[in-house]
Tab-separated table of C-alpha atoms and ligand atoms in Angstrom:
chain	number	residue	atom	x	y	z
A	107	MET	CA	13.665	-24.378	26.072
A	108	PRO	CA	17.055	-22.923	25.189
A	109	PRO	CA	17.101	-19.391	23.774
A	110	ARG	CA	16.808	-19.117	19.987
A	111	ARG	CA	20.023	-19.161	18.062
A	112	SER	CA	20.338	-17.401	14.750
A	113	LEU	CA	21.443	-20.532	12.909
A	114	CYS	CA	19.295	-23.615	13.225
A	115	ILE	CA	20.385	-27.187	12.729
A	116	PHE	CA	18.876	-27.392	9.215
A	117	GLU	CA	20.958	-24.469	8.083
A	118	ILE	CA	24.182	-25.827	9.552
A	119	ILE	CA	23.693	-29.143	7.780
A	120	PHE	CA	22.821	-27.296	4.564
A	121	VAL	CA	25.995	-25.238	4.700
A	122	ILE	CA	28.195	-28.271	5.388
A	123	VAL	CA	26.629	-30.231	2.536
A	124	LEU	CA	27.120	-27.326	0.167
A	125	ALA	CA	30.688	-26.811	1.263
A	126	THR	CA	31.642	-30.450	0.813
A	127	THR	CA	29.816	-31.223	-2.410
A	128	ASN	CA	30.432	-27.970	-4.207
A	129	GLY	CA	33.742	-26.824	-2.896
A	130	SER	CA	32.585	-23.219	-3.221
A	131	LEU	CA	29.791	-21.249	-1.639
A	132	VAL	CA	27.477	-19.191	-3.809
A	133	ILE	CA	30.061	-17.410	-5.887
A	134	GLY	CA	27.920	-16.011	-8.684
A	135	ASP	CA	28.021	-17.901	-11.942
A	136	PRO	CA	29.273	-15.202	-14.349
A	137	SER	CA	26.725	-16.272	-16.983
A	138	GLY	CA	23.731	-15.720	-14.748
A	139	CYS	CA	22.238	-15.320	-11.301
A	140	LYS	CA	20.894	-18.308	-9.422
A	141	PHE	CA	17.772	-16.889	-7.873
A	142	PRO	CA	16.252	-19.419	-5.470
A	143	ALA	CA	13.041	-17.416	-5.012
A	144	ILE	CA	10.985	-14.460	-6.245
A	145	TYR	CA	9.095	-12.013	-4.025
A	146	ASN	CA	6.649	-9.877	-5.985
A	147	PHE	CA	4.710	-6.741	-5.055
A	148	GLY	CA	2.067	-5.167	-7.264
A	149	ASP	CA	-1.460	-4.908	-8.644
A	150	SER	CA	-3.576	-6.950	-11.068
A	151	ASN	CA	-0.787	-6.919	-13.638
A	152	SER	CA	0.954	-9.508	-11.445
A	153	ASP	CA	-1.746	-10.816	-9.051
A	154	THR	CA	-1.586	-14.618	-9.220
A	155	GLY	CA	-4.282	-15.310	-6.651
A	156	ALA	CA	-4.536	-12.719	-3.876
A	157	ASN	CA	-7.844	-11.166	-4.843
A	158	SER	CA	-9.287	-14.476	-5.885
A	159	ALA	CA	-8.428	-15.920	-2.455
A	160	ALA	CA	-9.412	-12.888	-0.401
A	161	PHE	CA	-12.668	-11.951	-2.128
A	162	THR	CA	-14.273	-13.573	-5.156
A	163	GLN	CA	-12.935	-16.152	-7.526
A	164	VAL	CA	-12.131	-14.861	-10.982
A	165	PRO	CA	-14.961	-16.065	-13.297
A	166	ALA	CA	-14.860	-17.804	-16.676
A	167	PRO	CA	-13.761	-17.131	-19.396
A	168	TYR	CA	-10.645	-15.779	-17.597
A	169	GLY	CA	-7.859	-18.346	-17.878
A	170	GLU	CA	-9.337	-20.114	-20.902
A	171	THR	CA	-6.283	-19.924	-23.166
A	172	PHE	CA	-3.570	-21.391	-20.970
A	173	PHE	CA	-5.028	-22.849	-17.798
A	174	LYS	CA	-8.279	-23.963	-19.493
A	175	LYS	CA	-10.230	-22.716	-16.493
A	176	PRO	CA	-10.419	-19.523	-14.428
A	177	PHE	CA	-7.094	-19.486	-12.623
A	178	LYS	CA	-6.814	-16.572	-10.198
A	179	ARG	CA	-5.387	-14.206	-12.798
A	180	LEU	CA	-7.055	-11.338	-14.681
A	181	SER	CA	-6.067	-12.523	-18.145
A	182	ASP	CA	-6.847	-15.399	-20.476
A	183	GLY	CA	-3.546	-16.996	-19.523
A	184	ARG	CA	-0.130	-16.269	-18.112
A	185	LEU	CA	0.959	-12.900	-16.756
A	186	ILE	CA	4.420	-11.426	-17.190
A	187	ILE	CA	5.304	-12.594	-13.645
A	188	ASP	CA	4.460	-16.179	-14.700
A	189	ILE	CA	6.738	-15.867	-17.711
A	190	ILE	CA	9.487	-14.501	-15.426
A	191	ALA	CA	9.101	-17.538	-13.146
A	192	GLU	CA	9.347	-19.868	-16.160
A	193	LYS	CA	12.409	-18.035	-17.443
A	194	LEU	CA	14.166	-18.390	-14.079
A	195	GLY	CA	13.243	-22.071	-13.847
A	196	MET	CA	10.796	-21.705	-10.979
A	197	PRO	CA	7.197	-22.741	-10.458
A	198	TYR	CA	4.503	-20.070	-10.789
A	199	LEU	CA	4.327	-17.864	-7.711
A	200	ASN	CA	1.560	-18.516	-5.246
A	201	ALA	CA	-0.238	-15.640	-3.620
A	202	TYR	CA	0.643	-15.182	0.042
A	203	LEU	CA	-3.083	-15.008	0.816
A	204	ASP	CA	-3.884	-18.264	-0.983
A	205	SER	CA	-4.122	-21.015	1.621
A	206	ILE	CA	-5.081	-24.052	-0.461
A	207	GLY	CA	-2.592	-26.211	-2.318
A	208	THR	CA	0.149	-23.637	-2.252
A	209	SER	CA	3.893	-23.802	-1.769
A	210	PHE	CA	6.200	-20.926	-0.923
A	211	ARG	CA	9.420	-22.858	-1.385
A	212	HIS	CA	10.440	-20.521	-4.240
A	213	GLY	CA	8.933	-17.287	-3.016
A	214	ALA	CA	5.590	-15.633	-2.606
A	215	ASN	CA	3.448	-13.089	-4.380
A	216	PHE	CA	1.991	-10.158	-2.424
A	217	ALA	CA	0.466	-8.423	-5.463
A	218	ALA	CA	-3.292	-7.911	-5.381
A	219	ALA	CA	-5.613	-6.518	-8.029
A	220	GLY	CA	-6.424	-2.845	-7.541
A	221	SER	CA	-3.534	-2.252	-5.145
A	222	SER	CA	-1.942	1.151	-5.217
A	223	ILE	CA	1.291	2.419	-3.670
A	224	LEU	CA	-0.559	4.777	-1.322
A	225	PRO	CA	-3.739	3.531	0.388
A	226	GLY	CA	-6.595	3.607	-2.130
A	227	PRO	CA	-10.222	2.561	-2.524
A	228	PHE	CA	-9.780	-0.317	-4.987
A	229	SER	CA	-7.970	-2.725	-2.639
A	230	PRO	CA	-7.023	-2.900	1.050
A	231	PHE	CA	-3.661	-4.396	0.063
A	232	ASP	CA	-1.711	-1.245	-0.718
A	233	LEU	CA	2.065	-1.378	-0.754
A	234	ALA	CA	2.366	-0.866	3.026
A	235	ALA	CA	0.002	-3.815	3.593
A	236	GLN	CA	1.992	-5.950	1.164
A	237	MET	CA	5.210	-5.030	2.985
A	238	SER	CA	3.663	-5.960	6.316
A	239	GLN	CA	2.619	-9.318	4.867
A	240	PHE	CA	6.168	-9.855	3.623
A	241	SER	CA	7.672	-9.091	7.041
A	242	GLN	CA	5.332	-11.558	8.724
A	243	PHE	CA	6.046	-14.134	6.052
A	244	LYS	CA	9.785	-13.755	6.589
A	245	SER	CA	9.742	-13.851	10.396
A	246	ARG	CA	7.314	-16.814	10.503
A	247	THR	CA	9.526	-18.640	8.022
A	248	ALA	CA	12.520	-18.212	10.293
A	249	GLU	CA	10.580	-19.592	13.285
A	250	LEU	CA	9.048	-22.519	11.460
A	251	TYR	CA	12.088	-23.530	9.458
A	252	CYS	CA	14.198	-24.010	12.561
A	253	ASN	CA	11.481	-25.463	14.709
A	254	SER	CA	9.266	-27.692	12.742
A	255	SER	CA	9.829	-31.168	11.506
A	256	SER	CA	7.072	-30.771	8.944
A	257	SER	CA	7.036	-27.388	7.199
A	258	ALA	CA	10.723	-27.355	6.354
A	259	SER	CA	10.850	-30.941	5.210
A	260	ASP	CA	7.611	-30.915	3.209
A	261	GLY	CA	9.060	-28.060	1.166
A	262	THR	CA	6.262	-25.546	1.511
A	263	ILE	CA	8.315	-22.758	3.067
A	264	PRO	CA	11.554	-21.258	1.772
A	265	ASN	CA	14.974	-21.705	3.259
A	266	PRO	CA	15.586	-18.538	5.344
A	267	ASP	CA	18.950	-18.171	3.567
A	268	ASP	CA	17.123	-17.598	0.299
A	269	PHE	CA	15.692	-14.199	1.246
A	270	SER	CA	18.969	-12.422	0.579
A	271	LYS	CA	19.514	-14.243	-2.730
A	272	ALA	CA	15.973	-13.823	-4.053
A	273	LEU	CA	14.763	-11.534	-6.825
A	274	TYR	CA	12.408	-8.789	-5.603
A	275	THR	CA	10.044	-7.644	-8.354
A	276	PHE	CA	7.739	-4.629	-8.421
A	277	ASP	CA	4.882	-3.660	-10.733
A	278	ILE	CA	2.782	-1.110	-8.896
A	279	GLY	CA	1.574	2.462	-9.406
A	280	GLN	CA	-1.037	2.038	-12.144
A	281	SER	CA	-3.885	2.075	-9.603
A	282	ASP	CA	-2.625	5.335	-8.072
A	283	LEU	CA	-2.938	6.881	-11.542
A	284	THR	CA	-6.278	5.214	-12.346
A	285	LEU	CA	-7.810	6.632	-9.186
A	286	ALA	CA	-6.637	10.135	-10.014
A	287	PHE	CA	-8.007	9.866	-13.576
A	288	GLN	CA	-11.301	8.553	-12.283
A	289	ASN	CA	-11.572	11.505	-9.906
A	290	ARG	CA	-10.851	13.832	-12.861
A	291	THR	CA	-7.912	15.283	-10.980
A	292	PRO	CA	-6.123	17.822	-13.235
A	293	PRO	CA	-2.832	16.429	-14.602
A	294	ARG	CA	-0.659	19.024	-12.880
A	295	VAL	CA	-2.267	18.139	-9.526
A	296	ILE	CA	-1.751	14.416	-10.183
A	297	ILE	CA	1.902	15.081	-10.977
A	298	SER	CA	2.306	17.039	-7.741
A	299	THR	CA	1.436	13.840	-5.797
A	300	PHE	CA	4.217	11.779	-7.401
A	301	PRO	CA	7.031	12.667	-4.970
A	302	GLY	CA	4.910	11.424	-2.057
A	303	ILE	CA	3.910	8.250	-3.890
A	304	LEU	CA	7.474	7.510	-4.933
A	305	ASP	CA	8.781	8.193	-1.424
A	306	ARG	CA	6.580	5.380	-0.177
A	307	LEU	CA	7.958	3.068	-2.848
A	308	SER	CA	11.550	4.042	-2.008
A	309	GLN	CA	10.907	3.431	1.685
A	310	SER	CA	9.669	-0.061	0.876
A	311	LEU	CA	12.751	-0.852	-1.179
A	312	GLN	CA	14.971	0.485	1.616
A	313	GLN	CA	13.107	-1.645	4.143
A	314	LEU	CA	13.630	-4.769	2.037
A	315	TYR	CA	17.309	-3.886	1.646
A	316	GLY	CA	17.502	-3.564	5.415
A	317	GLU	CA	16.123	-7.087	5.650
A	318	GLY	CA	18.788	-8.385	3.278
A	319	ALA	CA	17.241	-8.044	-0.184
A	320	ARG	CA	19.773	-7.194	-2.890
A	321	ALA	CA	18.285	-7.844	-6.357
A	322	PHE	CA	15.416	-5.595	-7.434
A	323	TRP	CA	13.582	-5.692	-10.770
A	324	ILE	CA	11.257	-2.702	-11.061
A	325	HIS	CA	8.663	-2.295	-13.806
A	326	ASN	CA	7.530	1.217	-14.626
A	327	THR	CA	3.865	1.861	-15.381
A	328	GLY	CA	2.301	1.134	-18.768
A	329	PRO	CA	0.583	3.403	-21.297
A	330	ILE	CA	-2.606	3.559	-19.269
A	331	GLY	CA	-4.259	5.870	-21.843
A	332	CYS	CA	-4.127	3.010	-24.367
A	333	LEU	CA	-6.282	0.677	-22.258
A	334	PRO	CA	-9.514	0.203	-24.260
A	335	LEU	CA	-11.722	0.976	-21.240
A	336	MET	CA	-9.913	4.260	-20.612
A	337	ALA	CA	-10.110	5.175	-24.300
A	338	PHE	CA	-13.812	4.253	-24.431
A	339	GLN	CA	-14.730	6.332	-21.371
A	340	PHE	CA	-12.735	9.297	-22.663
A	341	ARG	CA	-14.381	9.182	-26.093
A	342	PHE	CA	-17.798	8.731	-24.480
A	343	ARG	CA	-17.279	12.034	-22.676
A	344	GLY	CA	-16.406	13.735	-25.962
A	345	GLY	CA	-12.607	13.464	-25.858
A	346	THR	CA	-10.418	12.925	-28.899
A	347	LEU	CA	-7.877	10.115	-28.944
A	348	ASP	CA	-4.330	10.640	-30.166
A	349	SER	CA	-2.904	9.158	-33.369
A	350	ASN	CA	-2.189	5.854	-31.580
A	351	GLY	CA	-5.815	5.590	-30.405
A	352	CYS	CA	-4.858	6.437	-26.831
A	353	VAL	CA	-5.804	9.117	-24.300
A	354	GLY	CA	-2.816	11.390	-24.806
A	355	PHE	CA	-2.871	13.245	-21.502
A	356	MET	CA	-3.063	10.004	-19.516
A	357	ASN	CA	0.012	8.682	-21.284
A	358	ASP	CA	1.781	11.994	-20.642
A	359	VAL	CA	1.032	11.668	-16.925
A	360	ALA	CA	2.206	8.035	-16.944
A	361	GLN	CA	5.447	9.084	-18.630
A	362	GLU	CA	6.054	11.780	-16.035
A	363	PHE	CA	5.467	9.179	-13.303
A	364	ASN	CA	8.017	6.942	-14.985
A	365	ARG	CA	10.537	9.758	-15.342
A	366	GLN	CA	10.347	10.439	-11.609
A	367	LEU	CA	10.389	6.710	-10.812
A	368	LYS	CA	13.586	6.341	-12.806
A	369	GLY	CA	15.038	9.221	-10.784
A	370	SER	CA	14.043	7.537	-7.512
A	371	VAL	CA	15.696	4.310	-8.610
A	372	ALA	CA	18.874	6.204	-9.497
A	373	GLN	CA	18.852	7.802	-6.025
A	374	LEU	CA	18.392	4.411	-4.396
A	375	ARG	CA	21.421	3.064	-6.259
A	376	ALA	CA	23.511	5.630	-4.408
A	377	GLN	CA	21.843	4.895	-1.063
A	378	LEU	CA	21.903	1.093	-1.297
A	379	PRO	CA	25.430	0.300	-2.503
A	380	LEU	CA	25.154	-3.482	-2.239
A	381	ALA	CA	21.947	-3.666	-4.254
A	382	LYS	CA	21.391	-4.181	-7.961
A	383	LEU	CA	18.362	-2.184	-9.045
A	384	THR	CA	17.057	-2.767	-12.556
A	385	TYR	CA	14.493	-0.323	-13.935
A	386	VAL	CA	12.365	-1.877	-16.667
A	387	ASP	CA	10.607	0.265	-19.248
A	388	ILE	CA	7.340	-1.660	-19.577
A	389	TYR	CA	5.761	1.549	-20.920
A	390	SER	CA	7.872	1.618	-24.060
A	391	SER	CA	7.561	-2.096	-24.719
A	392	LYS	CA	3.744	-2.008	-24.448
A	393	LEU	CA	3.492	1.139	-26.561
A	394	GLU	CA	5.731	-0.437	-29.186
A	395	LEU	CA	3.350	-3.390	-29.362
A	396	ILE	CA	0.317	-1.100	-29.608
A	397	ILE	CA	1.820	1.082	-32.340
A	398	ASN	CA	2.976	-1.932	-34.344
A	399	ALA	CA	-0.042	-4.134	-33.622
A	400	LYS	CA	-0.797	-4.871	-37.247
A	401	SER	CA	2.726	-5.782	-38.332
A	402	GLN	CA	3.053	-7.954	-35.216
A	403	GLY	CA	-0.044	-9.959	-36.119
A	404	PHE	CA	-2.513	-8.328	-33.748
A	405	ALA	CA	-5.925	-6.763	-34.341
A	406	ASN	CA	-6.795	-3.136	-33.539
A	407	PRO	CA	-5.353	-2.526	-30.046
A	408	LEU	CA	-8.610	-0.837	-28.965
A	409	ASP	CA	-10.597	-4.046	-29.559
A	410	ASN	CA	-10.559	-6.024	-26.343
A	411	CYS	CA	-11.290	-9.723	-26.629
A	412	CYS	CA	-13.642	-10.283	-23.699
A	413	GLY	CA	-16.678	-8.196	-22.733
A	414	THR	CA	-18.129	-5.220	-24.608
A	415	PHE	CA	-18.506	-1.494	-23.960
A	416	LEU	CA	-20.902	-0.639	-26.789
A	417	PRO	CA	-23.847	-0.385	-26.994
A	418	TYR	CA	-23.951	-1.599	-23.377
A	419	VAL	CA	-21.104	-2.034	-20.921
A	420	VAL	CA	-20.913	-5.737	-20.120
A	421	MET	CA	-17.588	-6.533	-18.486
A	422	CYS	CA	-15.752	-9.789	-19.179
A	423	GLY	CA	-17.183	-12.723	-17.247
A	424	THR	CA	-20.347	-10.869	-16.181
A	425	SER	CA	-23.805	-10.821	-17.712
A	426	MET	CA	-26.681	-8.389	-17.929
A	427	GLN	CA	-30.452	-8.776	-18.279
A	428	LEU	CA	-32.030	-6.652	-20.976
A	429	ASN	CA	-35.719	-6.959	-21.762
A	430	GLY	CA	-35.676	-10.603	-20.716
A	431	THR	CA	-32.567	-11.404	-22.745
A	432	THR	CA	-29.259	-12.166	-21.080
A	433	ILE	CA	-26.195	-10.520	-22.591
A	434	HIS	CA	-22.910	-12.169	-21.668
A	435	GLY	CA	-19.495	-10.546	-21.482
A	436	SER	CA	-17.931	-13.439	-23.365
A	437	SER	CA	-14.668	-13.810	-25.213
A	438	CYS	CA	-13.693	-13.449	-28.851
A	439	SER	CA	-12.887	-16.443	-31.031
A	440	ASP	CA	-9.126	-15.887	-31.171
A	441	PRO	CA	-7.587	-14.215	-28.105
A	442	SER	CA	-4.107	-14.770	-29.552
A	443	THR	CA	-4.728	-11.914	-32.015
A	444	ARG	CA	-5.809	-9.411	-29.359
A	445	ILE	CA	-3.659	-7.173	-27.205
A	446	SER	CA	-6.260	-6.363	-24.573
A	447	TRP	CA	-8.135	-9.187	-22.913
A	448	ASP	CA	-10.903	-7.392	-21.006
A	449	GLY	CA	-10.295	-3.719	-21.738
A	450	ILE	CA	-7.995	-3.289	-18.723
A	451	HIS	CA	-5.727	-6.332	-18.668
A	452	TYR	CA	-3.514	-7.680	-21.416
A	453	THR	CA	-3.936	-11.035	-23.127
A	454	GLU	CA	-1.431	-13.815	-22.657
A	455	ALA	CA	-0.343	-13.240	-26.264
A	456	ALA	CA	0.489	-9.610	-25.455
A	457	ASN	CA	2.176	-10.593	-22.182
A	458	LEU	CA	4.368	-13.095	-24.050
A	459	TRP	CA	5.279	-10.437	-26.634
A	460	VAL	CA	6.200	-7.881	-23.973
A	461	ALA	CA	8.045	-10.430	-21.818
A	462	SER	CA	10.150	-11.582	-24.778
A	463	ARG	CA	11.290	-7.947	-25.173
A	464	ILE	CA	11.874	-6.999	-21.554
A	465	LEU	CA	13.456	-10.184	-20.180
A	466	ASN	CA	16.484	-10.030	-22.459
A	467	GLY	CA	17.360	-6.586	-21.157
A	468	SER	CA	16.515	-4.487	-24.202
A	469	PHE	CA	14.163	-2.284	-22.116
A	470	SER	CA	16.205	-2.326	-18.898
A	471	ASP	CA	18.403	0.234	-17.208
A	472	PRO	CA	21.098	-1.011	-16.855
A	473	PRO	CA	20.597	-3.163	-19.969
A	474	VAL	CA	20.922	-6.571	-18.306
A	475	PRO	CA	18.655	-9.552	-18.922
A	476	ILE	CA	16.674	-10.793	-15.941
A	477	SER	CA	19.125	-13.671	-15.454
A	478	GLY	CA	21.806	-11.046	-14.792
A	479	ALA	CA	19.825	-8.861	-12.402
A	480	CYS	CA	21.803	-9.786	-9.266
A	481	PRO	CA	24.690	-7.873	-7.667
B	712	NAG	C1	8.077	-25.243	18.148
B	712	NAG	O1	7.830	-26.602	18.439
B	712	NAG	C2	7.361	-26.833	19.743
B	712	NAG	C3	7.276	-28.347	19.966
B	712	NAG	O2	6.634	-28.972	18.888
B	712	NAG	C4	6.005	-26.137	19.916
B	712	NAG	O3	5.518	-26.332	21.235
B	712	NAG	C5	6.185	-24.634	19.648
B	712	NAG	O4	4.954	-23.982	19.701
B	712	NAG	C6	6.801	-24.426	18.277
B	712	NAG	N1	7.119	-23.000	18.087
B	712	NAG	C7	6.766	-22.348	16.971
B	712	NAG	C8	7.190	-20.935	16.913
B	712	NAG	O5	6.161	-22.864	16.069
B	713	NAG	C1	-36.518	-2.758	-24.086
B	713	NAG	O1	-37.911	-2.612	-24.101
B	713	NAG	C2	-38.332	-1.255	-24.106
B	713	NAG	C3	-39.855	-1.259	-24.006
B	713	NAG	O2	-40.428	-2.183	-24.905
B	713	NAG	C4	-37.835	-0.572	-25.378
B	713	NAG	O3	-38.248	0.781	-25.396
B	713	NAG	C5	-36.342	-0.664	-25.416
B	713	NAG	O4	-35.850	-0.112	-26.640
B	713	NAG	C6	-35.895	-2.107	-25.307
B	713	NAG	N1	-34.469	-2.128	-25.230
B	713	NAG	C7	-33.722	-2.914	-25.987
B	713	NAG	C8	-32.266	-2.796	-25.813
B	713	NAG	O5	-34.178	-3.686	-26.790
B	714	NAG	C1	15.470	-9.053	-27.245
B	714	NAG	O1	14.470	-9.783	-27.931
B	714	NAG	C2	13.813	-9.061	-28.959
B	714	NAG	C3	12.685	-9.905	-29.487
B	714	NAG	O2	12.976	-11.234	-29.536
B	714	NAG	C4	14.820	-8.658	-30.009
B	714	NAG	O3	14.168	-7.919	-31.027
B	714	NAG	C5	15.909	-7.822	-29.370
B	714	NAG	O4	16.901	-7.490	-30.305
B	714	NAG	C6	16.534	-8.573	-28.200
B	714	NAG	N1	17.462	-7.676	-27.518
B	714	NAG	C7	18.622	-8.086	-26.993
B	714	NAG	C8	19.422	-7.043	-26.290
B	714	NAG	O5	19.004	-9.233	-27.065
């Protein structure tokens, strides 16, 4: 066998075809970026199948609103990452770990529920694990694309050229905070861990840049103190909620995390001159929805649709035996009027509301819409 060359025959043909039919090679359309793929890293806010594939399938009534069946996501319907895929004209992202009926032609999703930036107890797929999966995915793609007559032609793996033109999205960090809150770590101690956490995130972005990634879309972390489960637990222990019905100190910690994250992104802009890094203020968009719930047509933001916390905790999709009676964590009659689906994850209605605000750039730094988030 001859030694591997860096360009394979498929790529050479592709380049010639492009050059002859188009006349120009990938000179950015000024009105928007042409992302051929999305690579996503994160937790349950953007997990489209990792946990479901690796561990246990998500139960009913998850998925009931949009997919009409449980569909690998911890919501009643689409997540923000699904709405991003739609917006960019791509199919929904498949989880890298999902081996059945999946295609990675337009990218892959490494996000897994419970994943934190640093190794944590909720998921083995912390950011370093997700990065390792990405590296394997990319190197295997290069081998298979050039070698195989099947994988490349049946369209299940991406063109290796697409890695440098893809959009790299991040929504991770909430689980690092959740763990600290659960351990009752004092806020100032939690905050002292942020530089280490954010260093790991920066290293990952630098590694991707080193592998050719250029367009990064980075969500900050949401108002975690406004999640109904957090608010319920805090009140149960005798705490008082703030005027928005949220756990004030948790939101303060989240905001400090976001302030430092924004600083890290600014530093990376100086270190990675060919990259376009967009910082997206998910926190403010979600808080705006929560504060204006009523005028936006939503019920009390503390009322999750699926599962109950009082008088007994019965999580969404589970059931509990009580004196011979079964109590189900079932869903409300109209999820479209709720912000929280299960006390931790947002409904599709809330995800659509937030996505419509963030994708047009009104919560971005710099203020570009997602279709303009390329260098
Ligand atoms: C490439 O194809 C050859 C012949 O089909 C096969 O023997 C070899 O294992 C393949 N290499 C990879 C990396 O898939
Ligand atoms: C269950 O039965 C016990 C004993 O009869 C009773 O004390 C308790 O209140 C019952 N619990 C509920 C939730 O009905
Ligand atoms: C983005 O969309 C929201 C909601 O549709 C709208 O209120 C806002 O003005 C838009 N912002 C920009 C910059 O277009």
